[in-house]
């Protein structure tokens, strides 16, 4: 990871300007998904922050094969690797569900805070996200 402390931003993680971070190759420690979120299998997730500042956070997130429920935050992400389906049980802006989406490398998705989702991962999925 290429994070550094910015001047005047004590205790704030910042990406180093002009440096490269290999988001696809970062080692992530995985933890089991909490039992109340598991839908199928024994999924695990891993996460590493890359940049944290007033506007939001940039990081890398990964999930192993399996299925889990989640409540989303405002974020945009790009899938780096893997294959998954995301089902939307509730979309706050519409008040109801939305059509499922298929994720593959290169997929770019925006999620809205409060969306209730089910992630079904067929091949471990890794994404870079920007959350607000």
CSV table of N, CA, C and O in Angstrom, one decimal:
chain,number,residue,atom,x,y,z
A,1,UNK,N,0.8,-1.2,0.0
A,1,UNK,CA,0.0,0.0,0.0
A,1,UNK,C,0.9,1.2,0.0
A,1,UNK,O,1.9,1.3,0.6
A,2,UNK,N,0.4,2.3,-0.7
A,2,UNK,CA,1.2,3.5,-0.8
A,2,UNK,C,0.6,4.6,0.0
A,2,UNK,O,0.3,5.7,-0.5
A,3,UNK,N,0.3,4.4,1.3
A,3,UNK,CA,-0.3,5.5,2.1
A,3,UNK,C,0.7,6.2,2.9
A,3,UNK,O,1.7,5.7,3.3
A,4,UNK,N,0.5,7.5,3.1
A,4,UNK,CA,1.4,8.3,3.9
A,4,UNK,C,0.6,9.3,4.6
A,4,UNK,O,-0.6,9.6,4.4
A,5,UNK,N,1.2,9.9,5.6
A,5,UNK,CA,0.5,10.9,6.4
A,5,UNK,C,0.7,12.3,5.7
A,5,UNK,O,1.8,12.6,5.3
A,6,UNK,N,-0.3,13.0,5.4
A,6,UNK,CA,-0.3,14.3,4.8
A,6,UNK,C,0.1,15.4,5.8
A,6,UNK,O,-0.2,15.2,7.0
A,7,UNK,N,0.7,16.4,5.4
A,7,UNK,CA,1.1,17.5,6.3
A,7,UNK,C,-0.1,18.2,6.8
A,7,UNK,O,-1.1,18.5,6.1
A,8,UNK,N,-0.2,18.3,8.2
A,8,UNK,CA,-1.4,18.9,8.8
A,8,UNK,C,-2.6,18.0,8.9
A,8,UNK,O,-3.6,18.4,9.3
A,9,UNK,N,-2.4,16.7,8.5
A,9,UNK,CA,-3.5,15.8,8.6
A,9,UNK,C,-3.1,14.6,9.4
A,9,UNK,O,-3.2,13.5,9.0
A,10,UNK,N,-2.7,14.9,10.7
A,10,UNK,CA,-2.2,13.9,11.6
A,10,UNK,C,-3.3,12.8,11.7
A,10,UNK,O,-4.5,13.1,11.8
A,11,UNK,N,-2.9,11.6,11.7
A,11,UNK,CA,-3.8,10.4,11.9
A,11,UNK,C,-4.7,10.2,10.8
A,11,UNK,O,-5.8,9.6,10.9
A,12,UNK,N,-4.5,10.8,9.6
A,12,UNK,CA,-5.3,10.6,8.4
A,12,UNK,C,-4.5,9.9,7.4
A,12,UNK,O,-3.4,10.3,7.0
A,13,UNK,N,-5.1,8.8,6.9
A,13,UNK,CA,-4.4,8.0,5.9
A,13,UNK,C,-4.6,8.6,4.5
A,13,UNK,O,-5.7,9.0,4.1
A,14,UNK,N,-3.5,8.8,3.8
A,14,UNK,CA,-3.6,9.4,2.4
A,14,UNK,C,-2.8,8.6,1.5
A,14,UNK,O,-1.7,8.1,1.8
A,15,UNK,N,-3.3,8.5,0.2
A,15,UNK,CA,-2.5,7.9,-0.8
A,15,UNK,C,-1.3,8.8,-1.2
A,15,UNK,O,-1.5,10.1,-1.2
A,16,UNK,N,-0.2,8.3,-1.4
A,16,UNK,CA,1.0,9.2,-1.8
A,16,UNK,C,0.7,9.7,-3.2
A,16,UNK,O,0.5,8.9,-4.1
A,17,UNK,N,0.8,11.0,-3.4
A,17,UNK,CA,0.7,11.6,-4.7
A,17,UNK,C,1.7,11.1,-5.7
A,17,UNK,O,2.9,11.0,-5.4
A,18,UNK,N,1.3,10.7,-6.9
A,18,UNK,CA,2.2,10.2,-7.9
A,18,UNK,C,2.7,8.8,-7.7
A,18,UNK,O,3.6,8.4,-8.5
A,19,UNK,N,2.3,8.1,-6.7
A,19,UNK,CA,2.7,6.7,-6.5
A,19,UNK,C,1.7,5.8,-6.9
A,19,UNK,O,0.5,6.1,-7.1
A,20,UNK,N,2.1,4.5,-7.2
A,20,UNK,CA,1.2,3.5,-7.6
A,20,UNK,C,0.8,2.6,-6.5
A,20,UNK,O,1.7,2.2,-5.7
A,21,UNK,N,-0.4,2.2,-6.4
A,21,UNK,CA,-0.9,1.2,-5.4
A,21,UNK,C,-1.4,0.0,-6.2
A,21,UNK,O,-2.3,0.2,-7.1
A,22,UNK,N,-1.0,-1.2,-6.0
A,22,UNK,CA,-1.4,-2.4,-6.7
A,22,UNK,C,-2.6,-2.9,-6.0
A,22,UNK,O,-2.5,-3.8,-5.1
A,23,UNK,N,-3.8,-2.4,-6.3
A,23,UNK,CA,-5.0,-2.8,-5.6
A,23,UNK,C,-5.4,-4.3,-5.8
A,23,UNK,O,-5.9,-4.9,-4.9
A,24,UNK,N,-5.0,-4.8,-7.0
A,24,UNK,CA,-5.3,-6.2,-7.3
A,24,UNK,C,-4.4,-7.1,-6.5
A,24,UNK,O,-4.8,-8.3,-6.2
A,25,UNK,N,-3.2,-6.7,-6.1
A,25,UNK,CA,-2.2,-7.5,-5.5
A,25,UNK,C,-2.1,-7.4,-4.0
A,25,UNK,O,-1.3,-8.1,-3.4
A,26,UNK,N,-2.8,-6.4,-3.4
A,26,UNK,CA,-2.7,-6.2,-1.9
A,26,UNK,C,-3.2,-7.4,-1.2
A,26,UNK,O,-4.2,-8.1,-1.5
A,27,UNK,N,-2.5,-7.8,-0.1
A,27,UNK,CA,-2.9,-8.8,0.8
A,27,UNK,C,-3.9,-8.3,1.7
A,27,UNK,O,-3.8,-7.3,2.3
A,28,UNK,N,-5.0,-9.0,1.8
A,28,UNK,CA,-6.1,-8.6,2.7
A,28,UNK,C,-6.4,-9.7,3.7
A,28,UNK,O,-6.5,-10.9,3.3
A,29,UNK,N,-6.5,-9.4,5.0
A,29,UNK,CA,-6.9,-10.4,6.0
A,29,UNK,C,-8.4,-10.5,6.0
A,29,UNK,O,-9.1,-9.5,6.0
A,30,UNK,N,-8.8,-11.8,5.9
A,30,UNK,CA,-10.3,-12.0,5.9
A,30,UNK,C,-10.8,-12.4,7.3
A,30,UNK,O,-10.1,-12.9,8.1
A,31,UNK,N,-12.1,-12.0,7.5
A,31,UNK,CA,-12.8,-12.4,8.7
A,31,UNK,C,-14.1,-13.0,8.3
A,31,UNK,O,-14.7,-12.7,7.2
A,32,UNK,N,-14.6,-14.0,9.0
A,32,UNK,CA,-15.9,-14.5,8.7
A,32,UNK,C,-17.0,-13.5,8.7
A,32,UNK,O,-17.0,-12.5,9.5
A,33,UNK,N,-18.0,-13.6,7.8
A,33,UNK,CA,-19.1,-12.7,7.8
A,33,UNK,C,-20.0,-13.1,9.1
A,33,UNK,O,-20.2,-14.3,9.4
A,34,UNK,N,-20.5,-12.1,9.8
A,34,UNK,CA,-21.3,-12.4,11.0
A,34,UNK,C,-22.5,-13.3,10.6
A,34,UNK,O,-23.1,-13.1,9.5
A,35,UNK,N,-22.8,-14.2,11.5
A,35,UNK,CA,-23.8,-15.2,11.2
A,35,UNK,C,-25.2,-14.7,10.8
A,35,UNK,O,-25.8,-15.2,9.9
A,36,UNK,N,-25.5,-13.5,11.4
A,36,UNK,CA,-26.8,-12.9,11.0
A,36,UNK,C,-26.9,-12.3,9.6
A,36,UNK,O,-28.0,-12.0,9.1
A,37,UNK,N,-25.7,-12.2,8.9
A,37,UNK,CA,-25.7,-11.7,7.6
A,37,UNK,C,-25.5,-12.8,6.5
A,37,UNK,O,-25.7,-12.6,5.4
A,38,UNK,N,-25.1,-14.0,7.0
A,38,UNK,CA,-24.8,-15.1,6.1
A,38,UNK,C,-26.2,-15.7,5.5
A,38,UNK,O,-27.1,-15.9,6.2
A,39,UNK,N,-26.2,-15.8,4.1
A,39,UNK,CA,-27.3,-16.3,3.4
A,39,UNK,C,-27.0,-17.8,3.0
A,39,UNK,O,-27.8,-18.6,3.0
A,40,UNK,N,-25.7,-18.0,2.5
A,40,UNK,CA,-25.3,-19.3,2.0
A,40,UNK,C,-23.8,-19.5,2.2
A,40,UNK,O,-23.1,-18.5,2.0
A,41,UNK,N,-23.4,-20.7,2.4
A,41,UNK,CA,-21.9,-21.0,2.5
A,41,UNK,C,-21.3,-20.4,3.8
A,41,UNK,O,-22.0,-20.1,4.8
A,42,UNK,N,-20.0,-20.2,3.7
A,42,UNK,CA,-19.3,-19.6,4.8
A,42,UNK,C,-18.4,-18.4,4.3
A,42,UNK,O,-17.2,-18.5,4.3
A,43,UNK,N,-19.1,-17.4,3.8
A,43,UNK,CA,-18.3,-16.3,3.2
A,43,UNK,C,-17.4,-15.5,4.3
A,43,UNK,O,-17.8,-15.5,5.4
A,44,UNK,N,-16.3,-15.0,3.7
A,44,UNK,CA,-15.4,-14.1,4.5
A,44,UNK,C,-15.2,-12.9,3.7
A,44,UNK,O,-15.4,-12.8,2.5
A,45,UNK,N,-14.9,-11.8,4.4
A,45,UNK,CA,-14.5,-10.5,3.7
A,45,UNK,C,-13.2,-10.0,4.3
A,45,UNK,O,-12.8,-10.3,5.4
A,46,UNK,N,-12.5,-9.3,3.4
A,46,UNK,CA,-11.3,-8.6,3.7
A,46,UNK,C,-11.4,-7.2,3.2
A,46,UNK,O,-12.1,-6.9,2.3
A,47,UNK,N,-10.6,-6.3,3.9
A,47,UNK,CA,-10.7,-4.9,3.6
A,47,UNK,C,-9.4,-4.2,4.0
A,47,UNK,O,-8.8,-4.5,5.0
A,48,UNK,N,-9.0,-3.2,3.2
A,48,UNK,CA,-7.9,-2.4,3.5
A,48,UNK,C,-8.2,-0.9,3.1
A,48,UNK,O,-8.6,-0.7,1.9
A,49,UNK,N,-8.1,0.0,4.0
A,49,UNK,CA,-8.3,1.4,3.6
A,49,UNK,C,-7.0,1.9,2.8
A,49,UNK,O,-5.9,1.6,3.2
A,50,UNK,N,-7.2,2.8,1.8
A,50,UNK,CA,-6.1,3.4,1.1
A,50,UNK,C,-6.0,4.8,1.3
A,50,UNK,O,-4.9,5.4,1.3
A,51,UNK,N,-7.2,5.5,1.6
A,51,UNK,CA,-7.2,7.0,1.7
A,51,UNK,C,-8.4,7.3,2.5
A,51,UNK,O,-9.5,6.9,2.2
A,52,UNK,N,-8.2,8.1,3.6
A,52,UNK,CA,-9.3,8.6,4.4
A,52,UNK,C,-9.2,10.1,4.5
A,52,UNK,O,-8.2,10.5,5.0
A,53,UNK,N,-10.3,10.8,4.1
A,53,UNK,CA,-10.2,12.2,4.3
A,53,UNK,C,-11.7,12.7,4.5
A,53,UNK,O,-12.6,12.0,4.5
A,54,UNK,N,-11.8,14.0,4.6
A,54,UNK,CA,-13.1,14.6,4.9
A,54,UNK,C,-14.2,14.2,3.9
A,54,UNK,O,-15.3,13.9,4.3
A,55,UNK,N,-13.9,14.2,2.6
A,55,UNK,CA,-15.0,13.9,1.7
A,55,UNK,C,-15.4,12.4,1.8
A,55,UNK,O,-16.5,12.0,1.4
A,56,UNK,N,-14.5,11.5,2.2
A,56,UNK,CA,-14.8,10.1,2.2
A,56,UNK,C,-13.6,9.2,2.3
A,56,UNK,O,-12.6,9.6,2.8
A,57,UNK,N,-13.8,8.0,1.9
A,57,UNK,CA,-12.8,6.9,2.0
A,57,UNK,C,-12.6,6.2,0.7
A,57,UNK,O,-13.6,6.0,-0.1
A,58,UNK,N,-11.4,5.8,0.4
A,58,UNK,CA,-11.1,4.9,-0.7
A,58,UNK,C,-10.5,3.7,-0.2
A,58,UNK,O,-9.6,3.8,0.7
A,59,UNK,N,-10.9,2.5,-0.6
A,59,UNK,CA,-10.3,1.3,-0.1
A,59,UNK,C,-10.5,0.1,-1.1
A,59,UNK,O,-11.1,0.3,-2.1
A,60,UNK,N,-10.0,-1.0,-0.6
A,60,UNK,CA,-10.1,-2.3,-1.4
A,60,UNK,C,-10.9,-3.2,-0.5
A,60,UNK,O,-10.6,-3.4,0.7
A,61,UNK,N,-11.9,-3.9,-1.1
A,61,UNK,CA,-12.7,-4.8,-0.3
A,61,UNK,C,-12.8,-6.1,-1.2
A,61,UNK,O,-12.8,-6.1,-2.4
A,62,UNK,N,-12.9,-7.2,-0.5
A,62,UNK,CA,-13.0,-8.5,-1.1
A,62,UNK,C,-13.9,-9.5,-0.4
A,62,UNK,O,-14.0,-9.4,0.9
A,63,UNK,N,-14.6,-10.3,-1.1
A,63,UNK,CA,-15.5,-11.3,-0.5
A,63,UNK,C,-15.2,-12.7,-1.1
A,63,UNK,O,-15.0,-12.8,-2.3
A,64,UNK,N,-15.2,-13.7,-0.3
A,64,UNK,CA,-15.0,-15.1,-0.8
A,64,UNK,C,-16.3,-15.6,-1.3
A,64,UNK,O,-17.4,-15.0,-1.2
A,65,UNK,N,-16.3,-16.8,-1.8
A,65,UNK,CA,-17.5,-17.5,-2.4
A,65,UNK,C,-18.5,-17.7,-1.2
A,65,UNK,O,-18.1,-18.0,-0.1
A,66,UNK,N,-19.8,-17.4,-1.5
A,66,UNK,CA,-20.9,-17.6,-0.6
A,66,UNK,C,-21.8,-16.4,-0.8
A,66,UNK,O,-21.8,-15.7,-1.8
A,67,UNK,N,-22.8,-16.3,0.1
A,67,UNK,CA,-23.8,-15.2,0.0
A,67,UNK,C,-24.0,-14.6,1.3
A,67,UNK,O,-24.0,-15.2,2.4
A,68,UNK,N,-24.2,-13.2,1.3
A,68,UNK,CA,-24.4,-12.5,2.5
A,68,UNK,C,-25.4,-11.3,2.3
A,68,UNK,O,-25.5,-10.8,1.2
A,69,UNK,N,-26.1,-10.9,3.3
A,69,UNK,CA,-26.9,-9.7,3.3
A,69,UNK,C,-26.0,-8.5,3.8
A,69,UNK,O,-25.1,-8.7,4.6
A,70,UNK,N,-26.4,-7.3,3.3
A,70,UNK,CA,-25.6,-6.1,3.7
A,70,UNK,C,-26.6,-4.9,3.6
A,70,UNK,O,-27.6,-4.9,2.9
A,71,UNK,N,-26.2,-3.9,4.3
A,71,UNK,CA,-26.9,-2.6,4.2
A,71,UNK,C,-25.8,-1.6,3.7
A,71,UNK,O,-24.7,-1.5,4.4
A,72,UNK,N,-26.0,-1.0,2.6
A,72,UNK,CA,-24.9,-0.3,1.9
A,72,UNK,C,-24.8,1.2,2.4
A,72,UNK,O,-25.7,1.7,3.0
A,73,UNK,N,-23.6,1.8,2.1
A,73,UNK,CA,-23.3,3.2,2.3
A,73,UNK,C,-23.3,3.8,0.9
A,73,UNK,O,-23.3,3.1,-0.1
A,74,UNK,N,-23.2,5.1,0.8
A,74,UNK,CA,-23.0,5.8,-0.5
A,74,UNK,C,-21.7,5.4,-1.0
A,74,UNK,O,-20.7,5.7,-0.3
A,75,UNK,N,-21.6,4.8,-2.1
A,75,UNK,CA,-20.3,4.4,-2.7
A,75,UNK,C,-20.3,4.2,-4.2
A,75,UNK,O,-21.4,3.9,-4.7
A,76,UNK,N,-19.2,4.3,-4.8
A,76,UNK,CA,-19.0,3.9,-6.2
A,76,UNK,C,-17.8,3.0,-6.1
A,76,UNK,O,-16.9,3.2,-5.4
A,77,UNK,N,-18.0,1.9,-6.9
A,77,UNK,CA,-16.9,0.9,-6.9
A,77,UNK,C,-16.6,0.4,-8.3
A,77,UNK,O,-17.5,0.4,-9.2
A,78,UNK,N,-15.4,-0.2,-8.5
A,78,UNK,CA,-15.0,-0.8,-9.7
A,78,UNK,C,-14.5,-2.2,-9.3
A,78,UNK,O,-13.7,-2.4,-8.5
A,79,UNK,N,-15.1,-3.2,-10.0
A,79,UNK,CA,-14.7,-4.6,-9.8
A,79,UNK,C,-13.4,-4.9,-10.5
A,79,UNK,O,-13.2,-4.6,-11.7
A,80,UNK,N,-12.4,-5.4,-9.7
A,80,UNK,CA,-11.1,-5.8,-10.2
A,80,UNK,C,-11.1,-7.2,-10.7
A,80,UNK,O,-10.4,-7.6,-11.6
A,81,UNK,N,-11.7,-8.1,-9.9
A,81,UNK,CA,-11.7,-9.5,-10.1
A,81,UNK,C,-12.9,-10.2,-9.6
A,81,UNK,O,-13.5,-9.7,-8.6
A,82,UNK,N,-13.3,-11.3,-10.1
A,82,UNK,CA,-14.3,-12.1,-9.6
A,82,UNK,C,-15.7,-12.1,-10.3
A,82,UNK,O,-15.8,-11.4,-11.4
A,83,UNK,N,-16.6,-12.7,-9.7
A,83,UNK,CA,-18.0,-12.8,-10.3
A,83,UNK,C,-19.0,-12.9,-9.2
A,83,UNK,O,-18.9,-13.7,-8.3
A,84,UNK,N,-20.1,-12.1,-9.3
A,84,UNK,CA,-21.1,-12.1,-8.3
A,84,UNK,C,-22.4,-11.5,-8.8
A,84,UNK,O,-22.4,-10.8,-9.9
A,85,UNK,N,-23.5,-11.8,-8.1
A,85,UNK,CA,-24.8,-11.2,-8.4
A,85,UNK,C,-25.1,-10.4,-7.1
A,85,UNK,O,-24.9,-10.9,-6.0
A,86,UNK,N,-25.6,-9.2,-7.3
A,86,UNK,CA,-26.1,-8.4,-6.2
A,86,UNK,C,-27.6,-8.2,-6.4
A,86,UNK,O,-28.1,-7.7,-7.4
A,87,UNK,N,-28.4,-8.7,-5.4
A,87,UNK,CA,-29.8,-8.5,-5.4
A,87,UNK,C,-30.2,-7.3,-4.5
A,87,UNK,O,-29.5,-7.2,-3.4
A,88,UNK,N,-31.2,-6.5,-4.9
A,88,UNK,CA,-31.6,-5.4,-4.1
A,88,UNK,C,-32.9,-5.7,-3.4
A,88,UNK,O,-33.9,-5.7,-4.1
A,89,UNK,N,-32.9,-5.8,-2.1
A,89,UNK,CA,-34.1,-6.1,-1.4
A,89,UNK,C,-34.9,-4.8,-1.1
A,89,UNK,O,-36.1,-4.8,-1.0
A,90,UNK,N,-34.2,-3.7,-1.0
A,90,UNK,CA,-34.8,-2.4,-0.7
A,90,UNK,C,-33.9,-1.3,-1.3
A,90,UNK,O,-32.7,-1.3,-1.0
A,91,UNK,N,-34.4,-0.4,-2.0
A,91,UNK,CA,-33.7,0.8,-2.5
A,91,UNK,C,-34.4,2.0,-2.0
A,91,UNK,O,-35.6,2.3,-2.3
A,92,UNK,N,-33.7,2.8,-1.1
A,92,UNK,CA,-34.4,3.9,-0.4
A,92,UNK,C,-35.0,4.9,-1.4
A,92,UNK,O,-36.1,5.4,-1.1
A,93,UNK,N,-34.4,5.2,-2.5
A,93,UNK,CA,-34.9,6.3,-3.4
A,93,UNK,C,-36.2,5.8,-4.1
A,93,UNK,O,-37.0,6.6,-4.5
A,94,UNK,N,-36.4,4.5,-4.2
A,94,UNK,CA,-37.7,4.0,-4.9
A,94,UNK,C,-38.6,3.4,-3.9
A,94,UNK,O,-39.8,3.2,-4.2
A,95,UNK,N,-38.1,3.0,-2.7
A,95,UNK,CA,-38.9,2.4,-1.7
A,95,UNK,C,-39.2,0.9,-1.9
A,95,UNK,O,-39.8,0.3,-1.1
A,96,UNK,N,-38.6,0.4,-2.9
A,96,UNK,CA,-38.8,-1.1,-3.2
A,96,UNK,C,-37.6,-1.7,-3.7
A,96,UNK,O,-36.5,-1.2,-3.6
A,97,UNK,N,-37.7,-2.9,-4.2
A,97,UNK,CA,-36.5,-3.6,-4.8
A,97,UNK,C,-36.2,-3.1,-6.2
A,97,UNK,O,-36.9,-2.4,-6.8
A,98,UNK,N,-35.0,-3.5,-6.6
A,98,UNK,CA,-34.6,-3.2,-8.0
A,98,UNK,C,-34.1,-4.5,-8.6
A,98,UNK,O,-33.9,-5.5,-7.9
A,99,UNK,N,-33.9,-4.5,-9.9
A,99,UNK,CA,-33.4,-5.7,-10.6
A,99,UNK,C,-32.0,-6.1,-10.2
A,99,UNK,O,-31.2,-5.2,-9.9
A,100,UNK,N,-31.7,-7.4,-10.0
A,100,UNK,CA,-30.4,-7.8,-9.7
A,100,UNK,C,-29.4,-7.4,-10.8
A,100,UNK,O,-29.7,-7.2,-11.9
A,101,UNK,N,-28.1,-7.2,-10.3
A,101,UNK,CA,-27.0,-6.9,-11.3
A,101,UNK,C,-26.0,-8.0,-11.2
A,101,UNK,O,-25.8,-8.6,-10.2
A,102,UNK,N,-25.3,-8.2,-12.3
A,102,UNK,CA,-24.2,-9.1,-12.4
A,102,UNK,C,-22.9,-8.3,-12.4
A,102,UNK,O,-22.7,-7.3,-13.1
A,103,UNK,N,-21.9,-8.8,-11.6
A,103,UNK,CA,-20.6,-8.1,-11.5
A,103,UNK,C,-19.6,-9.0,-12.1
A,103,UNK,O,-19.5,-10.2,-11.9
A,104,UNK,N,-18.6,-8.3,-12.8
A,104,UNK,CA,-17.5,-8.9,-13.4
A,104,UNK,C,-16.4,-7.9,-13.5
A,104,UNK,O,-16.7,-6.7,-13.3
A,105,UNK,N,-15.1,-8.3,-13.7
A,105,UNK,CA,-14.1,-7.3,-13.8
A,105,UNK,C,-14.4,-6.2,-14.8
A,105,UNK,O,-14.9,-6.4,-15.9
A,106,UNK,N,-14.2,-5.0,-14.3
A,106,UNK,CA,-14.6,-3.8,-15.1
A,106,UNK,C,-15.9,-3.2,-14.7
A,106,UNK,O,-16.2,-2.0,-15.1
A,107,UNK,N,-16.8,-3.9,-14.0
A,107,UNK,CA,-18.1,-3.3,-13.6
A,107,UNK,C,-17.9,-2.1,-12.8
A,107,UNK,O,-17.1,-2.1,-11.8
A,108,UNK,N,-18.7,-1.1,-13.0
A,108,UNK,CA,-18.7,0.1,-12.2
A,108,UNK,C,-20.1,0.3,-11.7
A,108,UNK,O,-21.0,0.3,-12.5
A,109,UNK,N,-20.2,0.5,-10.4
A,109,UNK,CA,-21.5,0.5,-9.7
A,109,UNK,C,-21.6,1.6,-8.7
A,109,UNK,O,-20.6,1.8,-8.0
A,110,UNK,N,-22.7,2.3,-8.6
A,110,UNK,CA,-23.0,3.2,-7.5
A,110,UNK,C,-24.0,2.6,-6.6
A,110,UNK,O,-25.1,2.1,-7.1
A,111,UNK,N,-23.8,2.6,-5.3
A,111,UNK,CA,-24.7,2.2,-4.3
A,111,UNK,C,-25.2,3.4,-3.5
A,111,UNK,O,-24.4,4.3,-3.3
A,112,UNK,N,-26.4,3.3,-3.0
A,112,UNK,CA,-27.0,4.4,-2.2
A,112,UNK,C,-27.1,4.0,-0.8
A,112,UNK,O,-27.4,2.8,-0.5
A,113,UNK,N,-26.8,4.9,0.1
A,113,UNK,CA,-26.9,4.5,1.6
A,113,UNK,C,-28.3,4.0,1.9
A,113,UNK,O,-29.3,4.5,1.4
A,114,UNK,N,-28.3,2.9,2.7
A,114,UNK,CA,-29.6,2.3,3.1
A,114,UNK,C,-30.1,1.2,2.2
A,114,UNK,O,-31.0,0.5,2.5
A,115,UNK,N,-29.4,1.0,1.0
A,115,UNK,CA,-29.8,-0.1,0.2
A,115,UNK,C,-29.6,-1.4,0.9
A,115,UNK,O,-28.6,-1.6,1.5
A,116,UNK,N,-30.6,-2.3,0.9
A,116,UNK,CA,-30.4,-3.6,1.5
A,116,UNK,C,-30.2,-4.6,0.4
A,116,UNK,O,-31.0,-4.7,-0.6
A,117,UNK,N,-29.0,-5.3,0.4
A,117,UNK,CA,-28.6,-6.1,-0.7
A,117,UNK,C,-28.3,-7.5,-0.2
A,117,UNK,O,-28.1,-7.8,1.0
A,118,UNK,N,-28.2,-8.4,-1.2
A,118,UNK,CA,-27.7,-9.8,-1.0
A,118,UNK,C,-26.6,-10.0,-2.1
A,118,UNK,O,-26.9,-9.8,-3.3
A,119,UNK,N,-25.4,-10.2,-1.6
A,119,UNK,CA,-24.3,-10.5,-2.5
A,119,UNK,C,-24.1,-12.0,-2.6
A,119,UNK,O,-23.9,-12.7,-1.6
A,120,UNK,N,-24.2,-12.5,-3.8
A,120,UNK,CA,-23.9,-14.0,-4.0
A,120,UNK,C,-22.7,-14.0,-4.9
A,120,UNK,O,-22.7,-13.7,-6.1
A,121,UNK,N,-21.6,-14.5,-4.3
A,121,UNK,CA,-20.3,-14.5,-5.0
A,121,UNK,C,-20.0,-15.9,-5.5
A,121,UNK,O,-20.0,-16.9,-4.7
A,122,UNK,N,-19.7,-16.0,-6.8
A,122,UNK,CA,-19.4,-17.3,-7.4
A,122,UNK,C,-17.9,-17.5,-7.5
A,122,UNK,O,-17.4,-18.6,-7.4
A,123,UNK,N,-17.1,-16.4,-7.8
A,123,UNK,CA,-15.7,-16.4,-7.8
A,123,UNK,C,-15.3,-15.2,-6.9
A,123,UNK,O,-15.9,-14.2,-7.0
A,124,UNK,N,-14.3,-15.4,-6.0
A,124,UNK,CA,-13.9,-14.3,-5.0
A,124,UNK,C,-13.9,-12.9,-5.8
A,124,UNK,O,-13.3,-12.8,-6.8
A,125,UNK,N,-14.6,-12.0,-5.2
A,125,UNK,CA,-14.7,-10.7,-5.8
A,125,UNK,C,-13.9,-9.6,-5.1
A,125,UNK,O,-13.9,-9.7,-3.8
A,126,UNK,N,-13.2,-8.8,-5.8
A,126,UNK,CA,-12.4,-7.7,-5.2
A,126,UNK,C,-12.8,-6.4,-5.9
A,126,UNK,O,-12.9,-6.4,-7.2
A,127,UNK,N,-13.0,-5.4,-5.1
A,127,UNK,CA,-13.4,-4.1,-5.7
A,127,UNK,C,-12.5,-3.0,-5.1
A,127,UNK,O,-12.1,-3.1,-3.9
A,128,UNK,N,-12.4,-1.9,-5.8
A,128,UNK,CA,-11.9,-0.6,-5.2
A,128,UNK,C,-13.1,0.3,-5.1
A,128,UNK,O,-13.9,0.4,-6.0
A,129,UNK,N,-13.3,0.9,-3.9
A,129,UNK,CA,-14.4,1.7,-3.7
A,129,UNK,C,-14.1,3.1,-3.2
A,129,UNK,O,-13.0,3.3,-2.7
A,130,UNK,N,-15.0,4.0,-3.5
A,130,UNK,CA,-14.9,5.4,-3.0
A,130,UNK,C,-16.3,5.5,-2.2
A,130,UNK,O,-17.3,5.5,-2.9
A,131,UNK,N,-16.2,5.7,-0.9
A,131,UNK,CA,-17.4,5.9,-0.1
A,131,UNK,C,-17.5,7.3,0.4
A,131,UNK,O,-16.5,7.9,0.8
A,132,UNK,N,-18.7,7.8,0.5
A,132,UNK,CA,-18.9,9.1,1.1
A,132,UNK,C,-19.8,9.0,2.3
A,132,UNK,O,-20.6,8.1,2.5
